[in-house]
Amino acid sequence: MAKMNFGGVVENIVTNKEFTLEKAREVLKNETIAVIGYGIQGPGQSGNLRDNGFNVIVGQRKGHSYDKAVADGWVPGKTLFSVEEAVQKGTIICMLLSDAGQISVWPTIKQYLTPGKTLYYSHGFAINWQDRTGVVPPKDIDVIMVAPKGSGTSLRTLFLEGSGINSSFAVYQDASGHALDKTLAMGVGIGSGYLFETTFKKEATSDLTGERGSLMGAIEGLFEAQYEVLREHGHSPSEAFNETVEEFTQSLCPLFGQKGMDWMYANCSTTAQRGALDWRPRFKAACKPVMEWLYASVESGNEAQISIDKNSQSDYRDKLNAELKEMHDMEMWRAGETVRSLRPENQKD
């Protein structure tokens, strides 16, 4: 592991230079990696592991995701099995089902977690809030985590492009004495850009905070607020969407993603610079109390319980689809659909 300085804070970082793909293959040469679940993370992680030369099988119940696995080249009876069969055959069990799915299938899976096996996660939810989920692993197995900081689709796409998504890693239980090496080998195997150290608790709390905060919840709320204000003051849908979303995603995000926010500020007009610098502390002052409230709700387990309760409802999928349809039908995103169709790359001759 290398020591890296992040703004004065030193962290443990692992890249594929310190822990090579060849070393990862050596560490896992006698392992059968069973990827359980073929939904969000399953396709990307299993595909990358397979392409990197690891022994991988998939466990998935019959249905749409099972058919997708077949279409992706997983062979029923050879590399594609039921969840129960895959857990029995695997030595590293990758729990890549949804959080609710992991809770429901845990009683079935637990009986096959024999001494010496490894339980692998990409999210700390089930273990960190085990008093609420009931997921308590046996003491004679390793429990590890590699959590990509992005979707499974992005993990796969960037891997195929020759890059990768950064991932956090953690060891919760080291029964074998070799859990850390297995963790890092899995991180390299799934195609991580670099790996940074965390704990199951920190990963779970930061992940839920980020999803509800700047990554999804807060950014959508901010977009809606600005778009509505512009529309209520007479601006057209096209103008409101371009000033709220399109310029942000197509012009500014790539700039500060590549070079940093200070660089992006330095390469905008002096009017934009001045306004952004003046209003930044006002937005921070308004938002930080909400972020503190959010973090407290996550840390207490309240957000986890809400998720467990909602996801366990028999009609949850129907309710979710109704909420997503409501967002889909908003004028802002319908305007966005039109704006996207007018991008040069979407214009046909």
PDB file of C-alpha atoms in Angstrom, residues 158-349:
ATOM      1  CA  LEU A 158     -14.617   2.120 -18.335  1.00  0.00           C
ATOM      2  CA  PHE A 159     -12.969  -1.302 -18.025  1.00  0.00           C
ATOM      3  CA  LEU A 160     -13.595  -1.967 -21.710  1.00  0.00           C
ATOM      4  CA  GLU A 161     -12.141   1.479 -22.471  1.00  0.00           C
ATOM      5  CA  GLY A 162      -8.987   0.584 -20.570  1.00  0.00           C
ATOM      6  CA  SER A 163      -9.583   2.651 -17.424  1.00  0.00           C
ATOM      7  CA  GLY A 164     -11.535   2.030 -14.221  1.00  0.00           C
ATOM      8  CA  ILE A 165     -13.688   3.365 -11.388  1.00  0.00           C
ATOM      9  CA  ASN A 166     -12.098   4.083  -8.013  1.00  0.00           C
ATOM     10  CA  SER A 167     -13.208   1.738  -5.224  1.00  0.00           C
ATOM     11  CA  SER A 168     -13.034   1.667  -1.449  1.00  0.00           C
ATOM     12  CA  PHE A 169     -12.006  -1.520   0.365  1.00  0.00           C
ATOM     13  CA  ALA A 170     -12.407  -2.921   3.858  1.00  0.00           C
ATOM     14  CA  VAL A 171     -11.926  -6.106   5.878  1.00  0.00           C
ATOM     15  CA  TYR A 172     -14.647  -6.761   8.447  1.00  0.00           C
ATOM     16  CA  GLN A 173     -13.578 -10.251   9.510  1.00  0.00           C
ATOM     17  CA  ASP A 174     -10.263 -12.010   8.872  1.00  0.00           C
ATOM     18  CA  ALA A 175     -10.677 -15.684   9.774  1.00  0.00           C
ATOM     19  CA  SER A 176      -8.062 -16.961   7.320  1.00  0.00           C
ATOM     20  CA  GLY A 177      -5.302 -14.435   7.982  1.00  0.00           C
ATOM     21  CA  HIS A 178      -5.311 -13.661   4.241  1.00  0.00           C
ATOM     22  CA  ALA A 179      -8.448 -11.535   3.950  1.00  0.00           C
ATOM     23  CA  LEU A 180      -6.629  -8.334   2.978  1.00  0.00           C
ATOM     24  CA  ASP A 181      -4.842  -9.949   0.044  1.00  0.00           C
ATOM     25  CA  LYS A 182      -8.126 -11.436  -1.172  1.00  0.00           C
ATOM     26  CA  THR A 183      -9.781  -8.032  -0.850  1.00  0.00           C
ATOM     27  CA  LEU A 184      -7.133  -6.245  -2.893  1.00  0.00           C
ATOM     28  CA  ALA A 185      -7.072  -9.045  -5.464  1.00  0.00           C
ATOM     29  CA  MET A 186     -10.827  -8.699  -5.931  1.00  0.00           C
ATOM     30  CA  GLY A 187     -10.479  -4.927  -6.212  1.00  0.00           C
ATOM     31  CA  VAL A 188      -7.893  -5.265  -8.959  1.00  0.00           C
ATOM     32  CA  GLY A 189      -9.864  -8.099 -10.581  1.00  0.00           C
ATOM     33  CA  ILE A 190     -13.044  -6.053 -11.008  1.00  0.00           C
ATOM     34  CA  GLY A 191     -11.020  -3.296 -12.669  1.00  0.00           C
ATOM     35  CA  SER A 192     -10.787  -0.597 -10.001  1.00  0.00           C
ATOM     36  CA  GLY A 193      -8.930   2.575 -10.933  1.00  0.00           C
ATOM     37  CA  TYR A 194      -7.385   2.752  -7.474  1.00  0.00           C
ATOM     38  CA  LEU A 195      -8.426   1.439  -4.059  1.00  0.00           C
ATOM     39  CA  PHE A 196      -8.731   3.491  -0.884  1.00  0.00           C
ATOM     40  CA  GLU A 197      -9.146   2.109   2.625  1.00  0.00           C
ATOM     41  CA  THR A 198     -12.355   2.451   4.626  1.00  0.00           C
ATOM     42  CA  THR A 199     -14.542   0.457   7.024  1.00  0.00           C
ATOM     43  CA  PHE A 200     -17.964  -1.117   6.519  1.00  0.00           C
ATOM     44  CA  LYS A 201     -19.482   1.582   8.737  1.00  0.00           C
ATOM     45  CA  LYS A 202     -17.819   4.489   6.956  1.00  0.00           C
ATOM     46  CA  GLU A 203     -18.665   3.126   3.526  1.00  0.00           C
ATOM     47  CA  ALA A 204     -22.295   2.556   4.429  1.00  0.00           C
ATOM     48  CA  THR A 205     -22.789   5.996   5.995  1.00  0.00           C
ATOM     49  CA  SER A 206     -20.908   7.913   3.281  1.00  0.00           C
ATOM     50  CA  ASP A 207     -22.697   6.010   0.515  1.00  0.00           C
ATOM     51  CA  LEU A 208     -26.201   6.661   1.837  1.00  0.00           C
ATOM     52  CA  THR A 209     -25.293  10.297   2.541  1.00  0.00           C
ATOM     53  CA  GLY A 210     -23.912  10.775  -0.972  1.00  0.00           C
ATOM     54  CA  GLU A 211     -26.898   9.165  -2.698  1.00  0.00           C
ATOM     55  CA  ARG A 212     -29.366  11.281  -0.760  1.00  0.00           C
ATOM     56  CA  GLY A 213     -27.080  14.319  -0.993  1.00  0.00           C
ATOM     57  CA  SER A 214     -24.937  15.741  -3.773  1.00  0.00           C
ATOM     58  CA  LEU A 215     -24.954  12.684  -6.049  1.00  0.00           C
ATOM     59  CA  MET A 216     -28.708  12.339  -6.524  1.00  0.00           C
ATOM     60  CA  GLY A 217     -31.199  13.794  -4.040  1.00  0.00           C
ATOM     61  CA  ALA A 218     -29.703  17.239  -3.524  1.00  0.00           C
ATOM     62  CA  ILE A 219     -28.728  17.797  -7.149  1.00  0.00           C
ATOM     63  CA  GLU A 220     -32.209  16.925  -8.404  1.00  0.00           C
ATOM     64  CA  GLY A 221     -33.769  19.178  -5.757  1.00  0.00           C
ATOM     65  CA  LEU A 222     -31.434  22.021  -6.759  1.00  0.00           C
ATOM     66  CA  PHE A 223     -32.225  21.532 -10.459  1.00  0.00           C
ATOM     67  CA  GLU A 224     -35.962  21.567  -9.787  1.00  0.00           C
ATOM     68  CA  ALA A 225     -35.756  24.694  -7.624  1.00  0.00           C
ATOM     69  CA  GLN A 226     -33.744  26.709 -10.162  1.00  0.00           C
ATOM     70  CA  TYR A 227     -35.774  25.506 -13.146  1.00  0.00           C
ATOM     71  CA  GLU A 228     -39.057  26.418 -11.423  1.00  0.00           C
ATOM     72  CA  VAL A 229     -37.799  29.878 -10.447  1.00  0.00           C
ATOM     73  CA  LEU A 230     -36.706  30.601 -14.025  1.00  0.00           C
ATOM     74  CA  ARG A 231     -39.993  29.347 -15.485  1.00  0.00           C
ATOM     75  CA  GLU A 232     -42.070  31.300 -12.957  1.00  0.00           C
ATOM     76  CA  HIS A 233     -40.227  34.444 -14.030  1.00  0.00           C
ATOM     77  CA  GLY A 234     -41.084  33.959 -17.690  1.00  0.00           C
ATOM     78  CA  HIS A 235     -38.091  32.065 -19.098  1.00  0.00           C
ATOM     79  CA  SER A 236     -38.818  29.424 -21.737  1.00  0.00           C
ATOM     80  CA  PRO A 237     -38.418  25.691 -21.008  1.00  0.00           C
ATOM     81  CA  SER A 238     -35.438  25.543 -23.374  1.00  0.00           C
ATOM     82  CA  GLU A 239     -33.695  28.463 -21.712  1.00  0.00           C
ATOM     83  CA  ALA A 240     -34.458  27.245 -18.197  1.00  0.00           C
ATOM     84  CA  PHE A 241     -33.202  23.721 -18.936  1.00  0.00           C
ATOM     85  CA  ASN A 242     -30.045  24.886 -20.687  1.00  0.00           C
ATOM     86  CA  GLU A 243     -29.128  27.251 -17.865  1.00  0.00           C
ATOM     87  CA  THR A 244     -29.962  24.676 -15.172  1.00  0.00           C
ATOM     88  CA  VAL A 245     -28.903  21.249 -16.473  1.00  0.00           C
ATOM     89  CA  GLU A 246     -27.462  21.199 -19.974  1.00  0.00           C
ATOM     90  CA  GLU A 247     -24.606  23.630 -19.393  1.00  0.00           C
ATOM     91  CA  PHE A 248     -23.834  21.932 -16.086  1.00  0.00           C
ATOM     92  CA  THR A 249     -23.595  18.406 -17.511  1.00  0.00           C
ATOM     93  CA  GLN A 250     -22.174  19.139 -20.961  1.00  0.00           C
ATOM     94  CA  SER A 251     -19.797  22.041 -20.330  1.00  0.00           C
ATOM     95  CA  LEU A 252     -18.917  22.605 -16.683  1.00  0.00           C
ATOM     96  CA  CYS A 253     -18.872  19.085 -15.183  1.00  0.00           C
ATOM     97  CA  PRO A 254     -16.198  17.855 -17.604  1.00  0.00           C
ATOM     98  CA  LEU A 255     -14.067  20.904 -16.780  1.00  0.00           C
ATOM     99  CA  PHE A 256     -14.036  20.581 -12.994  1.00  0.00           C
ATOM    100  CA  GLY A 257     -14.023  16.789 -13.261  1.00  0.00           C
ATOM    101  CA  GLN A 258     -10.759  16.939 -15.181  1.00  0.00           C
ATOM    102  CA  LYS A 259      -9.029  19.935 -13.611  1.00  0.00           C
ATOM    103  CA  GLY A 260     -10.832  20.930 -10.400  1.00  0.00           C
ATOM    104  CA  MET A 261     -13.395  23.573  -9.522  1.00  0.00           C
ATOM    105  CA  ASP A 262     -10.795  26.335  -9.131  1.00  0.00           C
ATOM    106  CA  TRP A 263      -9.572  25.662 -12.675  1.00  0.00           C
ATOM    107  CA  MET A 264     -13.129  25.730 -13.988  1.00  0.00           C
ATOM    108  CA  TYR A 265     -13.768  29.060 -12.219  1.00  0.00           C
ATOM    109  CA  ALA A 266     -10.558  30.461 -13.724  1.00  0.00           C
ATOM    110  CA  ASN A 267     -11.740  29.544 -17.206  1.00  0.00           C
ATOM    111  CA  CYS A 268     -15.193  31.135 -16.968  1.00  0.00           C
ATOM    112  CA  SER A 269     -16.122  34.766 -17.558  1.00  0.00           C
ATOM    113  CA  THR A 270     -15.227  37.298 -14.890  1.00  0.00           C
ATOM    114  CA  THR A 271     -18.949  37.887 -14.316  1.00  0.00           C
ATOM    115  CA  ALA A 272     -19.540  34.170 -13.700  1.00  0.00           C
ATOM    116  CA  GLN A 273     -16.472  33.994 -11.443  1.00  0.00           C
ATOM    117  CA  ARG A 274     -17.586  36.900  -9.295  1.00  0.00           C
ATOM    118  CA  GLY A 275     -21.152  35.654  -8.929  1.00  0.00           C
ATOM    119  CA  ALA A 276     -20.081  32.087  -8.145  1.00  0.00           C
ATOM    120  CA  LEU A 277     -17.562  33.189  -5.529  1.00  0.00           C
ATOM    121  CA  ASP A 278     -20.092  35.501  -3.857  1.00  0.00           C
ATOM    122  CA  TRP A 279     -22.956  32.985  -3.788  1.00  0.00           C
ATOM    123  CA  ARG A 280     -20.953  29.856  -2.919  1.00  0.00           C
ATOM    124  CA  PRO A 281     -20.836  30.616   0.850  1.00  0.00           C
ATOM    125  CA  ARG A 282     -24.555  31.455   0.857  1.00  0.00           C
ATOM    126  CA  PHE A 283     -25.462  28.090  -0.623  1.00  0.00           C
ATOM    127  CA  LYS A 284     -23.061  26.337   1.744  1.00  0.00           C
ATOM    128  CA  ALA A 285     -24.634  28.079   4.734  1.00  0.00           C
ATOM    129  CA  ALA A 286     -28.108  27.073   3.554  1.00  0.00           C
ATOM    130  CA  CYS A 287     -27.196  23.482   2.681  1.00  0.00           C
ATOM    131  CA  LYS A 288     -24.839  22.413   5.466  1.00  0.00           C
ATOM    132  CA  PRO A 289     -27.552  22.189   8.158  1.00  0.00           C
ATOM    133  CA  VAL A 290     -29.565  19.944   5.815  1.00  0.00           C
ATOM    134  CA  MET A 291     -26.468  17.792   5.193  1.00  0.00           C
ATOM    135  CA  GLU A 292     -25.881  17.499   8.965  1.00  0.00           C
ATOM    136  CA  TRP A 293     -29.520  16.479   9.394  1.00  0.00           C
ATOM    137  CA  LEU A 294     -29.111  13.930   6.594  1.00  0.00           C
ATOM    138  CA  TYR A 295     -25.891  12.485   8.044  1.00  0.00           C
ATOM    139  CA  ALA A 296     -27.479  12.133  11.488  1.00  0.00           C
ATOM    140  CA  SER A 297     -30.428  10.283   9.952  1.00  0.00           C
ATOM    141  CA  VAL A 298     -28.056   7.937   8.113  1.00  0.00           C
ATOM    142  CA  GLU A 299     -25.727   7.332  11.057  1.00  0.00           C
ATOM    143  CA  SER A 300     -28.603   6.548  13.415  1.00  0.00           C
ATOM    144  CA  GLY A 301     -29.874   3.810  11.095  1.00  0.00           C
ATOM    145  CA  ASN A 302     -33.095   5.694  10.375  1.00  0.00           C
ATOM    146  CA  GLU A 303     -32.430   5.869   6.623  1.00  0.00           C
ATOM    147  CA  ALA A 304     -31.532   2.176   6.544  1.00  0.00           C
ATOM    148  CA  GLN A 305     -34.786   1.304   8.305  1.00  0.00           C
ATOM    149  CA  ILE A 306     -36.813   3.435   5.906  1.00  0.00           C
ATOM    150  CA  SER A 307     -35.171   1.594   3.009  1.00  0.00           C
ATOM    151  CA  ILE A 308     -35.785  -1.814   4.586  1.00  0.00           C
ATOM    152  CA  ASP A 309     -39.425  -1.011   5.367  1.00  0.00           C
ATOM    153  CA  LYS A 310     -40.202   0.463   1.959  1.00  0.00           C
ATOM    154  CA  ASN A 311     -38.372  -2.189  -0.079  1.00  0.00           C
ATOM    155  CA  SER A 312     -40.076  -5.031   1.772  1.00  0.00           C
ATOM    156  CA  GLN A 313     -43.565  -3.881   0.784  1.00  0.00           C
ATOM    157  CA  SER A 314     -45.227  -6.170  -1.749  1.00  0.00           C
ATOM    158  CA  ASP A 315     -46.246  -3.238  -3.958  1.00  0.00           C
ATOM    159  CA  TYR A 316     -42.941  -1.369  -3.644  1.00  0.00           C
ATOM    160  CA  ARG A 317     -42.036  -1.784  -7.321  1.00  0.00           C
ATOM    161  CA  ASP A 318     -45.367  -0.327  -8.438  1.00  0.00           C
ATOM    162  CA  LYS A 319     -44.998   2.633  -6.065  1.00  0.00           C
ATOM    163  CA  LEU A 320     -41.408   3.200  -7.208  1.00  0.00           C
ATOM    164  CA  ASN A 321     -42.420   3.161 -10.861  1.00  0.00           C
ATOM    165  CA  ALA A 322     -45.143   5.717 -10.115  1.00  0.00           C
ATOM    166  CA  GLU A 323     -42.615   8.033  -8.414  1.00  0.00           C
ATOM    167  CA  LEU A 324     -40.175   7.677 -11.292  1.00  0.00           C
ATOM    168  CA  LYS A 325     -42.933   8.326 -13.818  1.00  0.00           C
ATOM    169  CA  GLU A 326     -43.824  11.520 -11.958  1.00  0.00           C
ATOM    170  CA  MET A 327     -40.209  12.691 -12.352  1.00  0.00           C
ATOM    171  CA  HIS A 328     -40.147  11.531 -15.974  1.00  0.00           C
ATOM    172  CA  ASP A 329     -43.260  13.567 -16.750  1.00  0.00           C
ATOM    173  CA  MET A 330     -41.954  16.814 -15.232  1.00  0.00           C
ATOM    174  CA  GLU A 331     -41.674  19.631 -17.747  1.00  0.00           C
ATOM    175  CA  MET A 332     -37.974  20.045 -16.928  1.00  0.00           C
ATOM    176  CA  TRP A 333     -37.068  16.517 -17.987  1.00  0.00           C
ATOM    177  CA  ARG A 334     -39.379  16.539 -20.981  1.00  0.00           C
ATOM    178  CA  ALA A 335     -37.642  19.748 -22.062  1.00  0.00           C
ATOM    179  CA  GLY A 336     -34.378  17.923 -21.441  1.00  0.00           C
ATOM    180  CA  GLU A 337     -35.421  15.118 -23.762  1.00  0.00           C
ATOM    181  CA  THR A 338     -35.938  17.646 -26.542  1.00  0.00           C
ATOM    182  CA  VAL A 339     -32.672  19.468 -25.784  1.00  0.00           C
ATOM    183  CA  ARG A 340     -30.726  16.184 -25.885  1.00  0.00           C
ATOM    184  CA  SER A 341     -32.271  15.298 -29.252  1.00  0.00           C
ATOM    185  CA  LEU A 342     -30.943  18.602 -30.625  1.00  0.00           C
ATOM    186  CA  ARG A 343     -27.320  17.924 -29.650  1.00  0.00           C
ATOM    187  CA  PRO A 344     -25.107  17.770 -32.781  1.00  0.00           C
ATOM    188  CA  GLU A 345     -24.252  14.095 -32.255  1.00  0.00           C
ATOM    189  CA  ASN A 346     -27.976  13.250 -32.308  1.00  0.00           C
ATOM    190  CA  GLN A 347     -28.726  15.115 -35.520  1.00  0.00           C
ATOM    191  CA  LYS A 348     -29.105  12.887 -38.563  1.00  0.00           C
ATOM    192  CA  ASP A 349     -28.277  13.925 -42.062  1.00  0.00           C
TER     193      ASP A 349
END
